[in-house]
Amino acid sequence: MELIKNLQWRYAVKKYSDAPVSEDKVGQIIEAVNLTASSCGIQPYRMIVVTDPEIRQKLAEGSFNIQIKDSSHLLVFAACNTITNEYIADYVAMMEEQRRLETGALNDYRDTLAAHFSTQTPEQHAIWSGKQTYIGLGTALIAAAELKVDTTPMEGFNPQAFNEILGLTAKNLHASVTLSLGYRDAANDYLASMPKVRLPIREFSTRV
Ligand SMILES: Cc1cc2nc3c(=O)[nH]c(=O)nc-3n(C[C@H](O)[C@H](O)[C@H](O)COP(=O)(O)O)c2cc1C
């Protein structure tokens, strides 16, 4: 299975070369994330692609992860702060359109979702949305590995600074997790030649 080879090839890169990733490949990685699963199917997060060097310099301040600025592209997975009735109604209207259903055909689904989210606090909404971003992150890691694009998933960043610099709060979003894209500087990355560390499969996975 080619996927296993790709996953053995990938690792969380510490040091990138200056080589840029083509916009075509970045587009394919984003498309893969857009196609992945989300709970209730309402994609409660957005992806921000950051390339501007000044913005990336600011985002990297105070973080031990130099990959935030020293990589080709930085993807920020920004989760919804709250799931509003308006968000649900807009998304369900898009479902009706894309599935060529009559307007109002999915009203029951819309109302069920609205009733469900109305029982939850904004904090619960944000936690739920944040979990969905990690499904996207996993998909992006796999897609990038297939394209032989290197990556680093990162939680080591200042979420408040990201929200402010990227204007996320005003969009009802918050930075959840990030992924840098680029090409490894194998000669200067101590991890490039290190074997992967993983549990033996029999310990990791059991059958009952
Ligand atoms: C959600 C998440 C957050 C991570 N945050 C960081 C980080 O902030 N900085 C970093 O260098 N690596 C980070 N990593 C990379 C992990 O350390 C790495 O995936 C793990 O050690 C396994 O190694 P491998 O990915 O190279 O196989 C993160 C990984 C995940 C999945």
PDB file of N, CA, C and O in Angstrom, residues 35-92:
ATOM      1  N   LEU A  35     -12.621  17.861   1.449  1.00  0.00           N
ATOM      2  CA  LEU A  35     -13.377  16.634   1.159  1.00  0.00           C
ATOM      3  C   LEU A  35     -13.459  15.672   2.343  1.00  0.00           C
ATOM      4  O   LEU A  35     -14.157  14.658   2.269  1.00  0.00           O
ATOM      5  N   THR A  36     -12.733  15.970   3.416  1.00  0.00           N
ATOM      6  CA  THR A  36     -12.726  15.011   4.531  1.00  0.00           C
ATOM      7  C   THR A  36     -14.031  15.088   5.316  1.00  0.00           C
ATOM      8  O   THR A  36     -14.894  15.932   5.060  1.00  0.00           O
ATOM      9  N   ALA A  37     -14.184  14.171   6.275  1.00  0.00           N
ATOM     10  CA  ALA A  37     -15.435  14.106   7.046  1.00  0.00           C
ATOM     11  C   ALA A  37     -15.458  15.161   8.150  1.00  0.00           C
ATOM     12  O   ALA A  37     -14.408  15.592   8.631  1.00  0.00           O
ATOM     13  N   SER A  38     -16.668  15.571   8.519  1.00  0.00           N
ATOM     14  CA  SER A  38     -16.846  16.390   9.734  1.00  0.00           C
ATOM     15  C   SER A  38     -18.148  15.975  10.392  1.00  0.00           C
ATOM     16  O   SER A  38     -19.084  15.545   9.713  1.00  0.00           O
ATOM     17  N   SER A  39     -18.193  16.106  11.694  1.00  0.00           N
ATOM     18  CA  SER A  39     -19.387  15.712  12.442  1.00  0.00           C
ATOM     19  C   SER A  39     -20.569  16.577  12.012  1.00  0.00           C
ATOM     20  O   SER A  39     -20.421  17.797  11.862  1.00  0.00           O
ATOM     21  N   CYS A  40     -21.687  15.968  11.792  1.00  0.00           N
ATOM     22  CA  CYS A  40     -22.910  16.626  11.261  1.00  0.00           C
ATOM     23  C   CYS A  40     -22.706  17.137   9.836  1.00  0.00           C
ATOM     24  O   CYS A  40     -23.624  17.715   9.249  1.00  0.00           O
ATOM     25  N   GLY A  41     -21.496  16.979   9.307  1.00  0.00           N
ATOM     26  CA  GLY A  41     -21.228  17.379   7.922  1.00  0.00           C
ATOM     27  C   GLY A  41     -21.303  18.862   7.677  1.00  0.00           C
ATOM     28  O   GLY A  41     -21.593  19.289   6.548  1.00  0.00           O
ATOM     29  N   ILE A  42     -21.020  19.674   8.713  1.00  0.00           N
ATOM     30  CA  ILE A  42     -21.170  21.124   8.488  1.00  0.00           C
ATOM     31  C   ILE A  42     -19.830  21.877   8.534  1.00  0.00           C
ATOM     32  O   ILE A  42     -19.826  23.110   8.648  1.00  0.00           O
ATOM     33  N   GLN A  43     -18.721  21.151   8.447  1.00  0.00           N
ATOM     34  CA  GLN A  43     -17.397  21.770   8.306  1.00  0.00           C
ATOM     35  C   GLN A  43     -17.232  23.020   9.185  1.00  0.00           C
ATOM     36  O   GLN A  43     -17.061  24.116   8.649  1.00  0.00           O
ATOM     37  N   PRO A  44     -17.234  22.839  10.513  1.00  0.00           N
ATOM     38  CA  PRO A  44     -17.219  24.027  11.373  1.00  0.00           C
ATOM     39  C   PRO A  44     -15.828  24.643  11.562  1.00  0.00           C
ATOM     40  O   PRO A  44     -15.439  24.991  12.676  1.00  0.00           O
ATOM     41  N   TYR A  45     -15.093  24.748  10.505  1.00  0.00           N
ATOM     42  CA  TYR A  45     -13.782  25.421  10.557  1.00  0.00           C
ATOM     43  C   TYR A  45     -13.406  25.885   9.162  1.00  0.00           C
ATOM     44  O   TYR A  45     -13.979  25.457   8.155  1.00  0.00           O
ATOM     45  N   ARG A  46     -12.461  26.794   9.128  1.00  0.00           N
ATOM     46  CA  ARG A  46     -11.959  27.328   7.862  1.00  0.00           C
ATOM     47  C   ARG A  46     -10.442  27.228   7.872  1.00  0.00           C
ATOM     48  O   ARG A  46      -9.828  27.134   8.916  1.00  0.00           O
ATOM     49  N   MET A  47      -9.860  27.265   6.672  1.00  0.00           N
ATOM     50  CA  MET A  47      -8.408  27.191   6.575  1.00  0.00           C
ATOM     51  C   MET A  47      -7.860  28.531   6.094  1.00  0.00           C
ATOM     52  O   MET A  47      -8.335  29.075   5.095  1.00  0.00           O
ATOM     53  N   ILE A  48      -6.843  29.014   6.787  1.00  0.00           N
ATOM     54  CA  ILE A  48      -6.188  30.259   6.386  1.00  0.00           C
ATOM     55  C   ILE A  48      -4.802  29.869   5.882  1.00  0.00           C
ATOM     56  O   ILE A  48      -4.055  29.169   6.588  1.00  0.00           O
ATOM     57  N   VAL A  49      -4.463  30.294   4.675  1.00  0.00           N
ATOM     58  CA  VAL A  49      -3.136  30.010   4.115  1.00  0.00           C
ATOM     59  C   VAL A  49      -2.303  31.280   4.263  1.00  0.00           C
ATOM     60  O   VAL A  49      -2.641  32.318   3.691  1.00  0.00           O
ATOM     61  N   VAL A  50      -1.236  31.188   5.050  1.00  0.00           N
ATOM     62  CA  VAL A  50      -0.431  32.381   5.311  1.00  0.00           C
ATOM     63  C   VAL A  50       0.908  32.267   4.591  1.00  0.00           C
ATOM     64  O   VAL A  50       1.664  31.322   4.823  1.00  0.00           O
ATOM     65  N   THR A  51       1.172  33.242   3.722  1.00  0.00           N
ATOM     66  CA  THR A  51       2.460  33.271   3.020  1.00  0.00           C
ATOM     67  C   THR A  51       3.202  34.591   3.282  1.00  0.00           C
ATOM     68  O   THR A  51       4.425  34.624   3.173  1.00  0.00           O
ATOM     69  N   ASP A  52       2.489  35.651   3.611  1.00  0.00           N
ATOM     70  CA  ASP A  52       3.096  36.977   3.801  1.00  0.00           C
ATOM     71  C   ASP A  52       4.198  36.909   4.881  1.00  0.00           C
ATOM     72  O   ASP A  52       3.910  36.582   6.040  1.00  0.00           O
ATOM     73  N   PRO A  53       5.469  37.205   4.504  1.00  0.00           N
ATOM     74  CA  PRO A  53       6.584  37.043   5.455  1.00  0.00           C
ATOM     75  C   PRO A  53       6.439  37.913   6.708  1.00  0.00           C
ATOM     76  O   PRO A  53       6.791  37.470   7.804  1.00  0.00           O
ATOM     77  N   GLU A  54       5.909  39.127   6.555  1.00  0.00           N
ATOM     78  CA  GLU A  54       5.770  39.997   7.736  1.00  0.00           C
ATOM     79  C   GLU A  54       4.757  39.431   8.722  1.00  0.00           C
ATOM     80  O   GLU A  54       4.972  39.440   9.938  1.00  0.00           O
ATOM     81  N   ILE A  55       3.647  38.960   8.170  1.00  0.00           N
ATOM     82  CA  ILE A  55       2.616  38.374   9.046  1.00  0.00           C
ATOM     83  C   ILE A  55       3.186  37.130   9.733  1.00  0.00           C
ATOM     84  O   ILE A  55       2.997  36.910  10.927  1.00  0.00           O
ATOM     85  N   ARG A  56       3.924  36.334   8.983  1.00  0.00           N
ATOM     86  CA  ARG A  56       4.466  35.097   9.561  1.00  0.00           C
ATOM     87  C   ARG A  56       5.512  35.383  10.631  1.00  0.00           C
ATOM     88  O   ARG A  56       5.605  34.669  11.628  1.00  0.00           O
ATOM     89  N   GLN A  57       6.279  36.454  10.415  1.00  0.00           N
ATOM     90  CA  GLN A  57       7.247  36.869  11.442  1.00  0.00           C
ATOM     91  C   GLN A  57       6.507  37.194  12.747  1.00  0.00           C
ATOM     92  O   GLN A  57       6.890  36.758  13.832  1.00  0.00           O
ATOM     93  N   LYS A  58       5.411  37.947  12.610  1.00  0.00           N
ATOM     94  CA  LYS A  58       4.630  38.318  13.802  1.00  0.00           C
ATOM     95  C   LYS A  58       4.018  37.080  14.458  1.00  0.00           C
ATOM     96  O   LYS A  58       4.002  36.960  15.681  1.00  0.00           O
ATOM     97  N   LEU A  59       3.509  36.171  13.635  1.00  0.00           N
ATOM     98  CA  LEU A  59       2.872  34.969  14.189  1.00  0.00           C
ATOM     99  C   LEU A  59       3.883  34.100  14.949  1.00  0.00           C
ATOM    100  O   LEU A  59       3.532  33.419  15.911  1.00  0.00           O
ATOM    101  N   ALA A  60       5.144  34.145  14.499  1.00  0.00           N
ATOM    102  CA  ALA A  60       6.174  33.271  15.081  1.00  0.00           C
ATOM    103  C   ALA A  60       6.735  33.812  16.394  1.00  0.00           C
ATOM    104  O   ALA A  60       7.355  33.056  17.160  1.00  0.00           O
ATOM    105  N   GLU A  61       6.477  35.102  16.668  1.00  0.00           N
ATOM    106  CA  GLU A  61       7.078  35.707  17.870  1.00  0.00           C
ATOM    107  C   GLU A  61       6.620  34.971  19.125  1.00  0.00           C
ATOM    108  O   GLU A  61       5.429  34.736  19.314  1.00  0.00           O
ATOM    109  N   GLY A  62       7.601  34.615  19.958  1.00  0.00           N
ATOM    110  CA  GLY A  62       7.276  33.952  21.223  1.00  0.00           C
ATOM    111  C   GLY A  62       7.064  32.455  21.091  1.00  0.00           C
ATOM    112  O   GLY A  62       6.812  31.785  22.088  1.00  0.00           O
ATOM    113  N   SER A  63       7.152  31.901  19.878  1.00  0.00           N
ATOM    114  CA  SER A  63       6.970  30.458  19.718  1.00  0.00           C
ATOM    115  C   SER A  63       8.320  29.789  19.460  1.00  0.00           C
ATOM    116  O   SER A  63       9.182  30.367  18.797  1.00  0.00           O
ATOM    117  N   PHE A  64       8.482  28.576  19.985  1.00  0.00           N
ATOM    118  CA  PHE A  64       9.723  27.831  19.737  1.00  0.00           C
ATOM    119  C   PHE A  64       9.727  27.240  18.326  1.00  0.00           C
ATOM    120  O   PHE A  64      10.723  26.710  17.862  1.00  0.00           O
ATOM    121  N   ASN A  65       8.599  27.311  17.637  1.00  0.00           N
ATOM    122  CA  ASN A  65       8.486  26.699  16.309  1.00  0.00           C
ATOM    123  C   ASN A  65       8.888  27.678  15.197  1.00  0.00           C
ATOM    124  O   ASN A  65       8.047  28.445  14.708  1.00  0.00           O
ATOM    125  N   ILE A  66      10.139  27.607  14.793  1.00  0.00           N
ATOM    126  CA  ILE A  66      10.576  28.518  13.726  1.00  0.00           C
ATOM    127  C   ILE A  66       9.916  28.165  12.391  1.00  0.00           C
ATOM    128  O   ILE A  66       9.893  28.966  11.464  1.00  0.00           O
ATOM    129  N   GLN A  67       9.323  26.948  12.322  1.00  0.00           N
ATOM    130  CA  GLN A  67       8.648  26.542  11.076  1.00  0.00           C
ATOM    131  C   GLN A  67       7.469  27.458  10.751  1.00  0.00           C
ATOM    132  O   GLN A  67       7.029  27.508   9.608  1.00  0.00           O
ATOM    133  N   ILE A  68       6.968  28.177  11.761  1.00  0.00           N
ATOM    134  CA  ILE A  68       5.836  29.093  11.511  1.00  0.00           C
ATOM    135  C   ILE A  68       6.249  30.129  10.472  1.00  0.00           C
ATOM    136  O   ILE A  68       5.459  30.512   9.622  1.00  0.00           O
ATOM    137  N   LYS A  69       7.517  30.562  10.547  1.00  0.00           N
ATOM    138  CA  LYS A  69       7.976  31.533   9.539  1.00  0.00           C
ATOM    139  C   LYS A  69       8.892  30.906   8.489  1.00  0.00           C
ATOM    140  O   LYS A  69       8.909  31.353   7.350  1.00  0.00           O
ATOM    141  N   ASP A  70       9.643  29.867   8.872  1.00  0.00           N
ATOM    142  CA  ASP A  70      10.625  29.283   7.951  1.00  0.00           C
ATOM    143  C   ASP A  70      10.084  28.045   7.238  1.00  0.00           C
ATOM    144  O   ASP A  70      10.570  26.935   7.425  1.00  0.00           O
ATOM    145  N   SER A  71       9.055  28.223   6.472  1.00  0.00           N
ATOM    146  CA  SER A  71       8.527  27.128   5.642  1.00  0.00           C
ATOM    147  C   SER A  71       7.894  27.798   4.438  1.00  0.00           C
ATOM    148  O   SER A  71       7.800  29.025   4.384  1.00  0.00           O
ATOM    149  N   SER A  72       7.451  26.994   3.501  1.00  0.00           N
ATOM    150  CA  SER A  72       6.899  27.590   2.280  1.00  0.00           C
ATOM    151  C   SER A  72       5.530  28.222   2.550  1.00  0.00           C
ATOM    152  O   SER A  72       5.274  29.371   2.210  1.00  0.00           O
ATOM    153  N   HIS A  73       4.643  27.448   3.182  1.00  0.00           N
ATOM    154  CA  HIS A  73       3.284  27.935   3.470  1.00  0.00           C
ATOM    155  C   HIS A  73       2.926  27.544   4.908  1.00  0.00           C
ATOM    156  O   HIS A  73       3.388  26.511   5.395  1.00  0.00           O
ATOM    157  N   LEU A  74       2.099  28.362   5.521  1.00  0.00           N
ATOM    158  CA  LEU A  74       1.560  28.005   6.838  1.00  0.00           C
ATOM    159  C   LEU A  74       0.038  27.902   6.724  1.00  0.00           C
ATOM    160  O   LEU A  74      -0.622  28.859   6.301  1.00  0.00           O
ATOM    161  N   LEU A  75      -0.486  26.726   7.069  1.00  0.00           N
ATOM    162  CA  LEU A  75      -1.944  26.549   7.083  1.00  0.00           C
ATOM    163  C   LEU A  75      -2.422  26.685   8.524  1.00  0.00           C
ATOM    164  O   LEU A  75      -1.895  26.021   9.423  1.00  0.00           O
ATOM    165  N   VAL A  76      -3.409  27.544   8.721  1.00  0.00           N
ATOM    166  CA  VAL A  76      -4.016  27.695  10.052  1.00  0.00           C
ATOM    167  C   VAL A  76      -5.429  27.130   9.982  1.00  0.00           C
ATOM    168  O   VAL A  76      -6.233  27.549   9.144  1.00  0.00           O
ATOM    169  N   PHE A  77      -5.692  26.156  10.843  1.00  0.00           N
ATOM    170  CA  PHE A  77      -7.039  25.572  10.944  1.00  0.00           C
ATOM    171  C   PHE A  77      -7.782  26.398  11.987  1.00  0.00           C
ATOM    172  O   PHE A  77      -7.443  26.362  13.173  1.00  0.00           O
ATOM    173  N   ALA A  78      -8.782  27.147  11.517  1.00  0.00           N
ATOM    174  CA  ALA A  78      -9.496  28.084  12.393  1.00  0.00           C
ATOM    175  C   ALA A  78     -10.912  27.563  12.634  1.00  0.00           C
ATOM    176  O   ALA A  78     -11.723  27.469  11.708  1.00  0.00           O
ATOM    177  N   ALA A  79     -11.179  27.223  13.897  1.00  0.00           N
ATOM    178  CA  ALA A  79     -12.465  26.602  14.254  1.00  0.00           C
ATOM    179  C   ALA A  79     -13.498  27.659  14.610  1.00  0.00           C
ATOM    180  O   ALA A  79     -13.160  28.733  15.125  1.00  0.00           O
ATOM    181  N   CYS A  80     -14.772  27.328  14.379  1.00  0.00           N
ATOM    182  CA  CYS A  80     -15.867  28.249  14.737  1.00  0.00           C
ATOM    183  C   CYS A  80     -15.936  28.415  16.257  1.00  0.00           C
ATOM    184  O   CYS A  80     -15.815  27.435  16.996  1.00  0.00           O
ATOM    185  N   ASN A  81     -16.156  29.630  16.708  1.00  0.00           N
ATOM    186  CA  ASN A  81     -16.334  29.877  18.141  1.00  0.00           C
ATOM    187  C   ASN A  81     -17.705  29.401  18.602  1.00  0.00           C
ATOM    188  O   ASN A  81     -17.835  28.825  19.678  1.00  0.00           O
ATOM    189  N   THR A  82     -18.707  29.694  17.785  1.00  0.00           N
ATOM    190  CA  THR A  82     -20.070  29.262  18.118  1.00  0.00           C
ATOM    191  C   THR A  82     -20.722  28.741  16.837  1.00  0.00           C
ATOM    192  O   THR A  82     -20.374  29.171  15.736  1.00  0.00           O
ATOM    193  N   ILE A  83     -21.659  27.826  17.011  1.00  0.00           N
ATOM    194  CA  ILE A  83     -22.425  27.328  15.863  1.00  0.00           C
ATOM    195  C   ILE A  83     -23.790  28.024  15.939  1.00  0.00           C
ATOM    196  O   ILE A  83     -24.648  27.645  16.737  1.00  0.00           O
ATOM    197  N   THR A  84     -23.947  29.049  15.136  1.00  0.00           N
ATOM    198  CA  THR A  84     -25.173  29.849  15.199  1.00  0.00           C
ATOM    199  C   THR A  84     -26.261  29.239  14.306  1.00  0.00           C
ATOM    200  O   THR A  84     -25.966  28.475  13.376  1.00  0.00           O
ATOM    201  N   ASN A  85     -27.499  29.639  14.582  1.00  0.00           N
ATOM    202  CA  ASN A  85     -28.610  29.193  13.730  1.00  0.00           C
ATOM    203  C   ASN A  85     -28.395  29.663  12.292  1.00  0.00           C
ATOM    204  O   ASN A  85     -28.751  28.970  11.336  1.00  0.00           O
ATOM    205  N   GLU A  86     -27.808  30.842  12.172  1.00  0.00           N
ATOM    206  CA  GLU A  86     -27.546  31.396  10.834  1.00  0.00           C
ATOM    207  C   GLU A  86     -26.537  30.517  10.082  1.00  0.00           C
ATOM    208  O   GLU A  86     -26.720  30.222   8.891  1.00  0.00           O
ATOM    209  N   TYR A  87     -25.489  30.086  10.798  1.00  0.00           N
ATOM    210  CA  TYR A  87     -24.490  29.216  10.164  1.00  0.00           C
ATOM    211  C   TYR A  87     -25.158  27.934   9.676  1.00  0.00           C
ATOM    212  O   TYR A  87     -24.950  27.481   8.536  1.00  0.00           O
ATOM    213  N   ILE A  88     -25.963  27.340  10.559  1.00  0.00           N
ATOM    214  CA  ILE A  88     -26.631  26.076  10.206  1.00  0.00           C
ATOM    215  C   ILE A  88     -27.557  26.291   9.002  1.00  0.00           C
ATOM    216  O   ILE A  88     -27.544  25.503   8.045  1.00  0.00           O
ATOM    217  N   ALA A  89     -28.347  27.361   9.039  1.00  0.00           N
ATOM    218  CA  ALA A  89     -29.313  27.614   7.956  1.00  0.00           C
ATOM    219  C   ALA A  89     -28.582  27.820   6.627  1.00  0.00           C
ATOM    220  O   ALA A  89     -28.998  27.279   5.582  1.00  0.00           O
ATOM    221  N   ASP A  90     -27.492  28.574   6.657  1.00  0.00           N
ATOM    222  CA  ASP A  90     -26.731  28.817   5.414  1.00  0.00           C
ATOM    223  C   ASP A  90     -26.149  27.512   4.873  1.00  0.00           C
ATOM    224  O   ASP A  90     -26.164  27.255   3.668  1.00  0.00           O
ATOM    225  N   TYR A  91     -25.595  26.690   5.800  1.00  0.00           N
ATOM    226  CA  TYR A  91     -24.966  25.451   5.339  1.00  0.00           C
ATOM    227  C   TYR A  91     -26.010  24.493   4.753  1.00  0.00           C
ATOM    228  O   TYR A  91     -25.798  23.890   3.687  1.00  0.00           O
ATOM    229  N   VAL A  92     -27.149  24.393   5.451  1.00  0.00           N
ATOM    230  CA  VAL A  92     -28.193  23.470   4.983  1.00  0.00           C
ATOM    231  C   VAL A  92     -28.774  23.962   3.651  1.00  0.00           C
ATOM    232  O   VAL A  92     -29.096  23.158   2.762  1.00  0.00           O
TER     233      VAL A  92
END
